[in-house]
Tab-separated table of C-alpha atoms in Angstrom:
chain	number	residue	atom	x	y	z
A	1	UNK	CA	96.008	102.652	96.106
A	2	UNK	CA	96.411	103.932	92.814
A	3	UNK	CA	97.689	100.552	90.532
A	4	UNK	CA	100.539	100.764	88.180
A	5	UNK	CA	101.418	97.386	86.520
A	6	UNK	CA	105.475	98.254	85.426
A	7	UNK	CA	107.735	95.242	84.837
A	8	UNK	CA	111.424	96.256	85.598
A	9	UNK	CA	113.779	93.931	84.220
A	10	UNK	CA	118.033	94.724	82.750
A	11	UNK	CA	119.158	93.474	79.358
A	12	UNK	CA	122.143	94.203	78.144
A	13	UNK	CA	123.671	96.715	80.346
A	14	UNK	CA	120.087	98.527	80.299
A	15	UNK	CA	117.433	98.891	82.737
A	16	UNK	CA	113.817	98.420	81.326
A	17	UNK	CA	110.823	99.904	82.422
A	18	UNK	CA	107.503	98.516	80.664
A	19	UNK	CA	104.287	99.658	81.688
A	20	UNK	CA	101.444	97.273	79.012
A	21	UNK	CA	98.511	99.626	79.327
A	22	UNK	CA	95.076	100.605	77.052
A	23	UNK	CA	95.292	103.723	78.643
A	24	UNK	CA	96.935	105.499	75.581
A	25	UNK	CA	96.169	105.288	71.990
A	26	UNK	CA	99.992	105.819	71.513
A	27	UNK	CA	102.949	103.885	72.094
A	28	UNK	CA	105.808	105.777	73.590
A	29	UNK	CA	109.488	105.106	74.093
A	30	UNK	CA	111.985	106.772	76.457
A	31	UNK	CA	115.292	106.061	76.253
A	32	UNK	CA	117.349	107.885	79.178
A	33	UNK	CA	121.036	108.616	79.580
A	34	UNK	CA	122.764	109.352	82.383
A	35	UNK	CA	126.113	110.460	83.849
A	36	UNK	CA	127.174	113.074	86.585
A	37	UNK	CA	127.151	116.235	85.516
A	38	UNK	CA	131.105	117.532	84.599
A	39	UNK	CA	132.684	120.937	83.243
A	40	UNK	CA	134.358	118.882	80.699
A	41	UNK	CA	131.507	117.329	78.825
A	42	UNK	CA	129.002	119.378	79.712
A	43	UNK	CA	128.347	121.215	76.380
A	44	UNK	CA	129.417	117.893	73.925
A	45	UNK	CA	126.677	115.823	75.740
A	46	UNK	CA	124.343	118.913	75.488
A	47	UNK	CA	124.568	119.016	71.970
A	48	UNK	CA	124.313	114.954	71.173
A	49	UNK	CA	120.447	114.636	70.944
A	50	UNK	CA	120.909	117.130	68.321
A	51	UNK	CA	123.636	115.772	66.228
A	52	UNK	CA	122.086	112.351	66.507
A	53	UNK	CA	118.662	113.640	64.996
A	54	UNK	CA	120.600	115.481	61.897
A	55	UNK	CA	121.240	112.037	60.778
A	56	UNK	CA	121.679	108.372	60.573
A	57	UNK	CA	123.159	105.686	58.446
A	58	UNK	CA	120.089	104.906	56.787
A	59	UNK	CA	118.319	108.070	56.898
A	60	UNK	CA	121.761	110.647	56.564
A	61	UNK	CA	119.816	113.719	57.009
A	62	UNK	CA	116.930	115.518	58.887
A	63	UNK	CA	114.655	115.845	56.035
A	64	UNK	CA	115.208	111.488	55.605
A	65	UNK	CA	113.969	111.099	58.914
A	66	UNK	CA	111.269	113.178	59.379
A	67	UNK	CA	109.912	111.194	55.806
A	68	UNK	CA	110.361	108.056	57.944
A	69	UNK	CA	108.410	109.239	60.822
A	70	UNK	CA	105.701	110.940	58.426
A	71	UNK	CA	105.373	106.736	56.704
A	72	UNK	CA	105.324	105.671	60.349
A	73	UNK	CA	101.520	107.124	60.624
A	74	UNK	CA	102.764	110.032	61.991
A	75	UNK	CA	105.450	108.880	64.736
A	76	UNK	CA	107.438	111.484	66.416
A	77	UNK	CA	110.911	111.701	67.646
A	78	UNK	CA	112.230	114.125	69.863
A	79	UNK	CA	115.690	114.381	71.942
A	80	UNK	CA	116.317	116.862	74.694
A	81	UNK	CA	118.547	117.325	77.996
A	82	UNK	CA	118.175	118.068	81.491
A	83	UNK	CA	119.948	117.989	84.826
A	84	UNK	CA	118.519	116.433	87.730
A	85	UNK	CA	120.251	116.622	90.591
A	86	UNK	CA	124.047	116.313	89.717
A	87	UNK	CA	123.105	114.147	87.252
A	88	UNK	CA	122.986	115.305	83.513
A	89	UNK	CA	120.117	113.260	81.501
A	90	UNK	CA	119.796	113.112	77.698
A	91	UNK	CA	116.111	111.940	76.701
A	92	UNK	CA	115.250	110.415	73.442
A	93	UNK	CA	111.806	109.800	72.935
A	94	UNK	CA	109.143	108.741	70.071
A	95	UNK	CA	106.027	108.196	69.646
A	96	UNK	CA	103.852	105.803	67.791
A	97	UNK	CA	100.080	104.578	66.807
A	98	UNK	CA	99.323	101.766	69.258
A	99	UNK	CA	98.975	98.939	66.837
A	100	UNK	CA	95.781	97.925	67.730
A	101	UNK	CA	94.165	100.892	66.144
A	102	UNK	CA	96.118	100.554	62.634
A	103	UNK	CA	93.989	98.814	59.434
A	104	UNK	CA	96.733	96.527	58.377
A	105	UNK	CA	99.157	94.739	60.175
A	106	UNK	CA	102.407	96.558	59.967
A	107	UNK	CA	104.397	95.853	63.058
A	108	UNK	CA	105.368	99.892	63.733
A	109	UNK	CA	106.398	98.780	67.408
A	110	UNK	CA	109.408	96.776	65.589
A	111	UNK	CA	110.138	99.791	62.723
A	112	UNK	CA	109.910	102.226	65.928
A	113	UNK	CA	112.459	100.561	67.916
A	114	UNK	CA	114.735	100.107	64.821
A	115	UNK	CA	114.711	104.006	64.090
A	116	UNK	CA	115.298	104.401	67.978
A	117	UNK	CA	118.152	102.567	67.925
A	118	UNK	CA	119.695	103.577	64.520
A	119	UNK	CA	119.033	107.069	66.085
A	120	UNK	CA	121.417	106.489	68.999
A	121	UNK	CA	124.024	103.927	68.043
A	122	UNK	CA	124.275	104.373	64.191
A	123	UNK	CA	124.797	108.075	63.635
A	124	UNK	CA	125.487	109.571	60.533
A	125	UNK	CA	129.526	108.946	60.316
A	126	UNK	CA	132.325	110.648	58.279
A	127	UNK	CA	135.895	109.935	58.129
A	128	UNK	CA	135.617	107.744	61.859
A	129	UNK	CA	133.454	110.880	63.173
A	130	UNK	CA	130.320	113.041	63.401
A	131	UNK	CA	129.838	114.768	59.965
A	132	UNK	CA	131.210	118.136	60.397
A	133	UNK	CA	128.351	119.864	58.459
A	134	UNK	CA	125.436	118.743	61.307
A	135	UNK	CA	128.133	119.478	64.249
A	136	UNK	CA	128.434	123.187	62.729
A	137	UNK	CA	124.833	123.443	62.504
A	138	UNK	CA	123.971	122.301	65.805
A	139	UNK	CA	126.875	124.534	67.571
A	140	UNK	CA	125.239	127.864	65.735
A	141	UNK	CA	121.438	126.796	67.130
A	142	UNK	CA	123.015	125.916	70.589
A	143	UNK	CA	124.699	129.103	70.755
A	144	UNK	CA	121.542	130.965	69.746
A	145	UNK	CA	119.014	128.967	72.403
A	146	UNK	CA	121.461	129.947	74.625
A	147	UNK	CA	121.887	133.449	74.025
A	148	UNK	CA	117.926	133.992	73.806
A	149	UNK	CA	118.311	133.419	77.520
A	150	UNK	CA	118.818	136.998	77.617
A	151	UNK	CA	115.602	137.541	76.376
A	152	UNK	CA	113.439	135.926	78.950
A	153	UNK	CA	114.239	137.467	81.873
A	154	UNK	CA	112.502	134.995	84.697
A	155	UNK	CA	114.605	132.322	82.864
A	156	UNK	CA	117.548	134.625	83.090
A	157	UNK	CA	116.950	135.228	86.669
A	158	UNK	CA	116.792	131.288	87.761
A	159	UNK	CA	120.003	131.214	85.690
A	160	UNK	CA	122.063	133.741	87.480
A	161	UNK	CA	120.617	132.834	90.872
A	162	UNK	CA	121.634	129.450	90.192
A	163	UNK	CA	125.055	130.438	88.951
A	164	UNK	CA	125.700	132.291	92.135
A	165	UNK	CA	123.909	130.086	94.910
A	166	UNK	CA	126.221	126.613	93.753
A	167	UNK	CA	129.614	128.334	92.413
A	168	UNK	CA	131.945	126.044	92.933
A	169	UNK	CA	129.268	122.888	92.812
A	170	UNK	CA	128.326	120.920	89.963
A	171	UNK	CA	125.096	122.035	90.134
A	172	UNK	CA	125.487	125.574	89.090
A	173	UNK	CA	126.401	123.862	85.585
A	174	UNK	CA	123.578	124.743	82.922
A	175	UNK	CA	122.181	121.572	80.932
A	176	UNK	CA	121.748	122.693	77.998
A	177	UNK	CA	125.865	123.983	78.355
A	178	UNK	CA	128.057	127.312	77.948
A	179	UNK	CA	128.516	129.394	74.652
A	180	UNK	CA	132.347	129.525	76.063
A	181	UNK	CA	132.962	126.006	75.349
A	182	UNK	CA	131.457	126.170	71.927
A	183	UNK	CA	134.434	127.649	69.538
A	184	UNK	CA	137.128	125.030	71.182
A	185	UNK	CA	134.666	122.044	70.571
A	186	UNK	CA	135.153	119.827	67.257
A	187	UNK	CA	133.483	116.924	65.843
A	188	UNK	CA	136.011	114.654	67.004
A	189	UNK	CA	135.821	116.026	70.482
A	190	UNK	CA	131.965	115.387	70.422
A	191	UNK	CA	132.306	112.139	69.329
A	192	UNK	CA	134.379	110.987	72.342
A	193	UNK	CA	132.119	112.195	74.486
A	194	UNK	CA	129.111	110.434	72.630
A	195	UNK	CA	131.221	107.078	72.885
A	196	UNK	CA	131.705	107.389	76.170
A	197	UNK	CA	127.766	108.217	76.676
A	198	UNK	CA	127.245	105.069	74.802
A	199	UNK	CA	129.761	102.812	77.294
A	200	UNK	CA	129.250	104.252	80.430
A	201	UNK	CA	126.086	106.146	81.066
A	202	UNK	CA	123.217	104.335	82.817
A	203	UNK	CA	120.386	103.300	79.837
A	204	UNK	CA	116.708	103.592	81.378
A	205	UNK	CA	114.276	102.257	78.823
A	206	UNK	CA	110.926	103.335	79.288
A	207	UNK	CA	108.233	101.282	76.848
A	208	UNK	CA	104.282	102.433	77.897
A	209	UNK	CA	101.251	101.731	75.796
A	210	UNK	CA	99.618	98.275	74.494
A	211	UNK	CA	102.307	96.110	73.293
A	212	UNK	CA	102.481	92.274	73.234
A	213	UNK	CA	105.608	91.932	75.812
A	214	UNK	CA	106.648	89.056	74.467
A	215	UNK	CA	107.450	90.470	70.808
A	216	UNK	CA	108.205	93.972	72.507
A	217	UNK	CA	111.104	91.231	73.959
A	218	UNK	CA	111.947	89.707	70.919
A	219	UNK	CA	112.536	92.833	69.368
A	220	UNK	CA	114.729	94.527	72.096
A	221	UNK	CA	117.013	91.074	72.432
A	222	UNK	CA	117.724	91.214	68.390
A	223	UNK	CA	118.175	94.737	68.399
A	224	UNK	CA	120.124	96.031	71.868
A	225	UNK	CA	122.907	93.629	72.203
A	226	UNK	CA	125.759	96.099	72.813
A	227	UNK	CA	128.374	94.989	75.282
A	228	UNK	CA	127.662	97.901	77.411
A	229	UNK	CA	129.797	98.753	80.493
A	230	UNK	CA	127.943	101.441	82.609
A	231	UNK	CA	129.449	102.769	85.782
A	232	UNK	CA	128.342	102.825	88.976
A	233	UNK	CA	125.790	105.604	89.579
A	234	UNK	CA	127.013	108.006	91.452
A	235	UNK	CA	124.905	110.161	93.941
A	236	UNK	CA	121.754	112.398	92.553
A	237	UNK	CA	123.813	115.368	94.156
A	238	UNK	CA	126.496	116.079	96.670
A	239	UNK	CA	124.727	116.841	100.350
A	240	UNK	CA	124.343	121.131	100.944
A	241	UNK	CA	126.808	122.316	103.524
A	242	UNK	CA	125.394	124.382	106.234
A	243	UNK	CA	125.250	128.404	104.594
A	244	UNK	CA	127.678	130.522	106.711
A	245	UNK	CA	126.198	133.810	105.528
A	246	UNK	CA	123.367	134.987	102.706
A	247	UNK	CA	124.758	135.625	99.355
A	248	UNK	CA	123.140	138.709	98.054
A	249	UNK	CA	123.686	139.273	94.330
A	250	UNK	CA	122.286	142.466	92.024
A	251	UNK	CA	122.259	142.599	88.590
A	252	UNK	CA	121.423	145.705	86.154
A	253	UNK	CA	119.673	145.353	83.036
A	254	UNK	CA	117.314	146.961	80.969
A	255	UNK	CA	114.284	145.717	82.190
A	256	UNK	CA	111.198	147.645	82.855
A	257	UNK	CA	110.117	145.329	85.797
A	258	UNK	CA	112.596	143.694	88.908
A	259	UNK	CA	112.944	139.720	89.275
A	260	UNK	CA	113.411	138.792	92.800
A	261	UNK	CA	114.506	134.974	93.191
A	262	UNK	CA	115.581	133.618	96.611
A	263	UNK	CA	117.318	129.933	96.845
A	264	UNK	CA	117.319	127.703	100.224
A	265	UNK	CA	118.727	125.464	100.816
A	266	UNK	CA	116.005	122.702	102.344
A	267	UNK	CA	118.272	119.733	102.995
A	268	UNK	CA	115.860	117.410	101.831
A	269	UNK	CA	116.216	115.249	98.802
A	270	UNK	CA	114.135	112.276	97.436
A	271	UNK	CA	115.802	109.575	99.760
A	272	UNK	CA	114.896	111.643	102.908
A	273	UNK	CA	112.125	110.345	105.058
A	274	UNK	CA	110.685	114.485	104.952
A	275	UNK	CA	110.494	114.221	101.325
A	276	UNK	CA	106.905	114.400	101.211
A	277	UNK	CA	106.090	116.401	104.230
A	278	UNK	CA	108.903	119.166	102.505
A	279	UNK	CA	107.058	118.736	99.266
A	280	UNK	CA	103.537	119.923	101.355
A	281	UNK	CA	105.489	122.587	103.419
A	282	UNK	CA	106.355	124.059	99.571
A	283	UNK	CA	102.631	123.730	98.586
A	284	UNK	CA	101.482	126.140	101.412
A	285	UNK	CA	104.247	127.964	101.021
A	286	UNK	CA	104.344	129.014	97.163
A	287	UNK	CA	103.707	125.753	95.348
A	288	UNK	CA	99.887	126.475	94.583
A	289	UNK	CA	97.562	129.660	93.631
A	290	UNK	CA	95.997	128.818	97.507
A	291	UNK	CA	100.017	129.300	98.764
A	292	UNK	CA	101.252	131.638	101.703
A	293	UNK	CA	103.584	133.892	98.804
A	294	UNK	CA	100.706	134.018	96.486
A	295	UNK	CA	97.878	135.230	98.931
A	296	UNK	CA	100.513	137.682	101.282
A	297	UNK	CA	102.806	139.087	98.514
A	298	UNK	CA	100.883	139.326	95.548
A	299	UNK	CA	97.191	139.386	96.662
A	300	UNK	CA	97.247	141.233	100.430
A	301	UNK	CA	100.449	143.310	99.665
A	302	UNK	CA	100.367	144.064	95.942
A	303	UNK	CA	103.968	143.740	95.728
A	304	UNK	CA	104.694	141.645	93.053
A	305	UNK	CA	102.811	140.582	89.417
A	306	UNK	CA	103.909	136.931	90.155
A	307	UNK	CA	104.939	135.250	93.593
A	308	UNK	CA	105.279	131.364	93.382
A	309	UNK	CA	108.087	128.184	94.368
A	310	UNK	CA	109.236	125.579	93.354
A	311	UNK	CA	111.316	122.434	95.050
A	312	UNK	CA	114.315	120.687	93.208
A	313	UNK	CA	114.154	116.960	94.235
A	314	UNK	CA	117.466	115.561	93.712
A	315	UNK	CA	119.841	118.595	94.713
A	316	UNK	CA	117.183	119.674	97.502
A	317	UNK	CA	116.686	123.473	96.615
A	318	UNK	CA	113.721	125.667	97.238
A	319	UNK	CA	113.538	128.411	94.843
A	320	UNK	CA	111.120	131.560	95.412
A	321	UNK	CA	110.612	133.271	92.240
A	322	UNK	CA	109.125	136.970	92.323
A	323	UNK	CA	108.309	140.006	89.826
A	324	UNK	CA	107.925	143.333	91.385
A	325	UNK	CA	108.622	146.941	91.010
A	326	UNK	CA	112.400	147.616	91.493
A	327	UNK	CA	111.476	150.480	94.799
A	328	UNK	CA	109.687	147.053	96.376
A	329	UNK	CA	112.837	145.257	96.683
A	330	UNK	CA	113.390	145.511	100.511
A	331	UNK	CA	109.268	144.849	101.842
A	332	UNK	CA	109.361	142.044	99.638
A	333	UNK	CA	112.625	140.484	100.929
A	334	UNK	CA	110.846	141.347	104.668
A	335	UNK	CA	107.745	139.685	103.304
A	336	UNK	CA	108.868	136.309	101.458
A	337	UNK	CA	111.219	135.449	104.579
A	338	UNK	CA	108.114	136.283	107.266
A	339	UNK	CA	105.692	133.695	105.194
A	340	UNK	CA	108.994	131.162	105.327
A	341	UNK	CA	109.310	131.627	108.848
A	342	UNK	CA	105.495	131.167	108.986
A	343	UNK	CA	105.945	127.976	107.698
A	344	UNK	CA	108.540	126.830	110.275
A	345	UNK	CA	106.675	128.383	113.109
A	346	UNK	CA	104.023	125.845	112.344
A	347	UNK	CA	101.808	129.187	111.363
A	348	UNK	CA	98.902	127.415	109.031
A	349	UNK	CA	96.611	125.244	109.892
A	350	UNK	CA	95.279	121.660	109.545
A	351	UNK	CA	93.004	122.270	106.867
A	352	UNK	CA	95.875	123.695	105.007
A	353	UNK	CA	97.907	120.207	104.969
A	354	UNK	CA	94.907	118.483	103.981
A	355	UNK	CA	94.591	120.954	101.186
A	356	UNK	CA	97.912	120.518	99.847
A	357	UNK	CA	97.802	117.138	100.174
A	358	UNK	CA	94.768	116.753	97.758
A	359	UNK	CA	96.469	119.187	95.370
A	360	UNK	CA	99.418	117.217	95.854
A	361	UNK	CA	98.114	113.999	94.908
A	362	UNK	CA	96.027	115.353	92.213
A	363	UNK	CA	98.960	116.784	91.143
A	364	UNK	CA	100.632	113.458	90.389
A	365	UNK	CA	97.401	111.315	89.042
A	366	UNK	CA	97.172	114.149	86.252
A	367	UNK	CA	101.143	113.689	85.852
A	368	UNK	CA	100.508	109.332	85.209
A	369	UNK	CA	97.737	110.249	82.665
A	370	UNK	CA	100.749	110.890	80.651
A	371	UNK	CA	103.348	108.677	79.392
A	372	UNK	CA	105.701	111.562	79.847
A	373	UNK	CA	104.810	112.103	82.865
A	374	UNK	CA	104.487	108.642	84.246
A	375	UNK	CA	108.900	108.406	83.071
A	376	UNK	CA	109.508	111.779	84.797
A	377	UNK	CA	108.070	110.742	88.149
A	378	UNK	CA	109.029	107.315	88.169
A	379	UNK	CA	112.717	108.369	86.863
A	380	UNK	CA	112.648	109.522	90.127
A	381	UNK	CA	113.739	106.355	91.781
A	382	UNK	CA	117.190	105.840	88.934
A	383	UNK	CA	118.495	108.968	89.183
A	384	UNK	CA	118.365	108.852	93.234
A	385	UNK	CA	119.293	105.287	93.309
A	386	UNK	CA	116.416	104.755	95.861
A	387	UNK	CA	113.380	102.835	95.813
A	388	UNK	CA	110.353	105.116	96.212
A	389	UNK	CA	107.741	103.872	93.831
A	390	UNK	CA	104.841	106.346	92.653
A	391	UNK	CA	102.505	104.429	94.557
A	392	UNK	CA	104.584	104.941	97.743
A	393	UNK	CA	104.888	108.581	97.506
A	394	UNK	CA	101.303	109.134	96.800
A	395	UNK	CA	100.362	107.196	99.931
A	396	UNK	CA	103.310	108.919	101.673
A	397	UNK	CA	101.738	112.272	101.260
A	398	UNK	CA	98.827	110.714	102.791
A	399	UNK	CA	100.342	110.627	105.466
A	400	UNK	CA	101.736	113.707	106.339
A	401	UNK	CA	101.179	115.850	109.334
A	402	UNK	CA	101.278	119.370	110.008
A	403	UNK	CA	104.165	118.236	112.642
A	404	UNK	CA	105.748	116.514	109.525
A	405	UNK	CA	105.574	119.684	107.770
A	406	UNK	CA	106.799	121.621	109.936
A	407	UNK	CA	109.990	119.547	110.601
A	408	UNK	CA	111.038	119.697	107.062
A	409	UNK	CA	110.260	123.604	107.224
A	410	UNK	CA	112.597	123.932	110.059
A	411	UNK	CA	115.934	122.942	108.042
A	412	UNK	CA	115.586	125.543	105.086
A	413	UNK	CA	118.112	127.970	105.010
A	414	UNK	CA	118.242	131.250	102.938
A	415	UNK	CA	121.069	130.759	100.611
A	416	UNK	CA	121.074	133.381	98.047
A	417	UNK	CA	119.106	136.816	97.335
A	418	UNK	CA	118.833	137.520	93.529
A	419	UNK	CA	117.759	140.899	92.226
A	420	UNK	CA	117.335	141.671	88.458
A	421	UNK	CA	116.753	145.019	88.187
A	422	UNK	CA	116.925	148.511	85.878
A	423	UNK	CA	120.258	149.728	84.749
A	424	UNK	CA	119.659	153.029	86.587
A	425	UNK	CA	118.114	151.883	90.128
């Protein structure tokens, strides 16, 4: 049993997650927000974690900050956003020397937290709003990230499939929002939305590294005493209706090779007893180099340059992601739904399970060695609302079967073909 000390306590409308540990040299804090994803807000809340980094109160612009970092030994801050499930997540995160290897004794643990916090609840403010300067600014790089899109066309592909497969469902909403939403948005507009975020989205505050708890305390009581009022979570994701008939979808570009992406729908999510049996039926299936798409359709077949899947855990979506030449379209269709029929046929064997178990669960003990990665997986549990702790799902996979597997094979459902390909084919 693989041993994760994490205290889990709330203070102040915010749920802490503290894992003491001389595993790290570093010190790292995670501060998560969360609130369903919506059409309104999307786009604001996607560009908060950058207007909040262009400046604070103390430190009013980027260059400020960074200076404060670079006197912090070195700390970094970073801010990004994801969606996970239905649930859109804004991540602030920095890191810091773990005390205990620092010469003097400058408490950076209490200077980190202060910047953290300055960072989030004491923007840079002008006339009762965001500064209209960093709000420009941040809407011209938005709209760029987003339009270099175009220019990775996997990236492009997952978009468009994803577009198509929800329409209609919050899901299909992009993260990192729309370049449509951009020219109507102001900084007064944004700055709703962030006071909103700061009232009602759920706070997860992840503290991992070697830290004396009881200061690490003292520190968080004096500094987070906002009267915060979050609302109840909602669900990770709305439950997939049955699919009535395959979407097929075709898009021409110029591009000098096809991308072929295929979404089911597995009907599985992280509070589903199959969670870890449909998390091994993905390993054989595309999840690893050792996988049924990588050795039939790329290896045996030579139809594509790249085969693999992946699984969505909240939303519970199964994408297949292929490149191939544009005249391979329909054997590699054939061929990607014959190795996913394979799989619910019960068409590998034991010694495949046991396989994809190891990989599985060395998977996640490479994933802990991180303090990122230790947040992401045990995130897990908030965002679902569901009590599954690391532990649990590594001794979970354990325990699967190929009878398991095969069960949570049996409820994928094609959903949605996605074709990239040439302007003239």
């Amino acid at each position: 049993m693989v041993e994760l000390q994490v205290k889990t306590r709330q203070h102040a409308g915010m749920h802490l997650h503290l894992w003491e540990t001389d595993k790290f040299k570093t010190i790292t804090f995670l501060l998560m927000a969360k609130a369903p994803l919506q059409e309104q807000n999307v786009t604001a809340r996607a560009l908060l974690p950058h207007i909040l980094q262009g400046g604070t109160k103390t430190y009013d612009n980027r260059k400020k900050l960074k200076q404060k970092l670079d006197d912090m030994y070195g700390a970094t801050f970073s801010a990004d956003v994801q969606k996970k499930g239905e649930q859109h997540v804004l991540t602030f995160r920095m890191d810091i020397a773990a005390e205990r290897f620092l010469s003097d004794q400058t408490s950076l643990l209490q200077e980190a937290l202060h910047v953290m916090h300055e960072v989030v609840y004491d923007p840079k403010i002008e006339n009762g709003s965001f500064s209209n300067v960093i709000v420009d600014q941040e809407k011209r790089s938005l709209r760029q990230r987003i339009r270099s899109i175009n220019d990775d066309k996997m990236r492009l592909a997952n978009v468009r499939i994803t577009e198509e497969m929800f329409k209609g469902e919050a899901y299909a909403l992009p993260a990192y929002g729309r370049v449509e939403d951009l020219d109507s948005l102001d900084s007064k507009q944004i700055y709703s939305v962030y006071k909103e975020m700061l009232q009602n989205d759920r706070f997860d505050l992840y503290v991992i590294g070697s830290f004396d708890d009881s200061k690490l305390m003292e520190t968080i009581n004096a500094l987070f005493k906002e009267d915060r009022q979050p609302q109840e979570s909602t669900k990770a994701a709305a439950p997939s209706a049955p699919v009535k008939e395959v979407k097929i979808v075709h898009d021409h570009q110029k591009v000098k090779q096809g991308k072929l992406h295929m979404g089911y729908r597995t009907h599985t999510s992280f509070d589903d007893k199959d969670y870890e049996a449909a998390q091994v039926a993905n390993g054989i299936f595309g999840g690893f180099p050792s996988s049924k798409l990588f050795t039939n359709v790329r290896e045996k077949e030579s139809l594509a340059y790249y085969a693999a899947s992946r699984i969505e855990s909240h939303k519970g979506v199964l994408m297949v992601m292929s490149g191939i030449e544009f005249d391979k379209y329909e054997r590699a269709v054939e061929i990607i739904n014959e190795q996913a029929k394979a799989m619910q046929d019960g068409d590998f064997t034991e010694d495949d399970v046991e396989q994809t178990k190891g990989m599985l669960i060395n998977q996640a003990l490479e994933a802990i060695d991180t303090p990122r990665g230790f947040a992401e997986l045990s995130y897990h549990e908030a965002v679902a609302r569901f009590s599954r702790s690391i532990q649990d799902r590594i001794e979970g996979i354990k325990k699967v079967t190929k009878k398991d597997v095969v069960r949570a094979a049996k409820k994928w459902e094609l959903d949605t073909i996605y074709f990239l390909k040439g302007e003239d084919e």
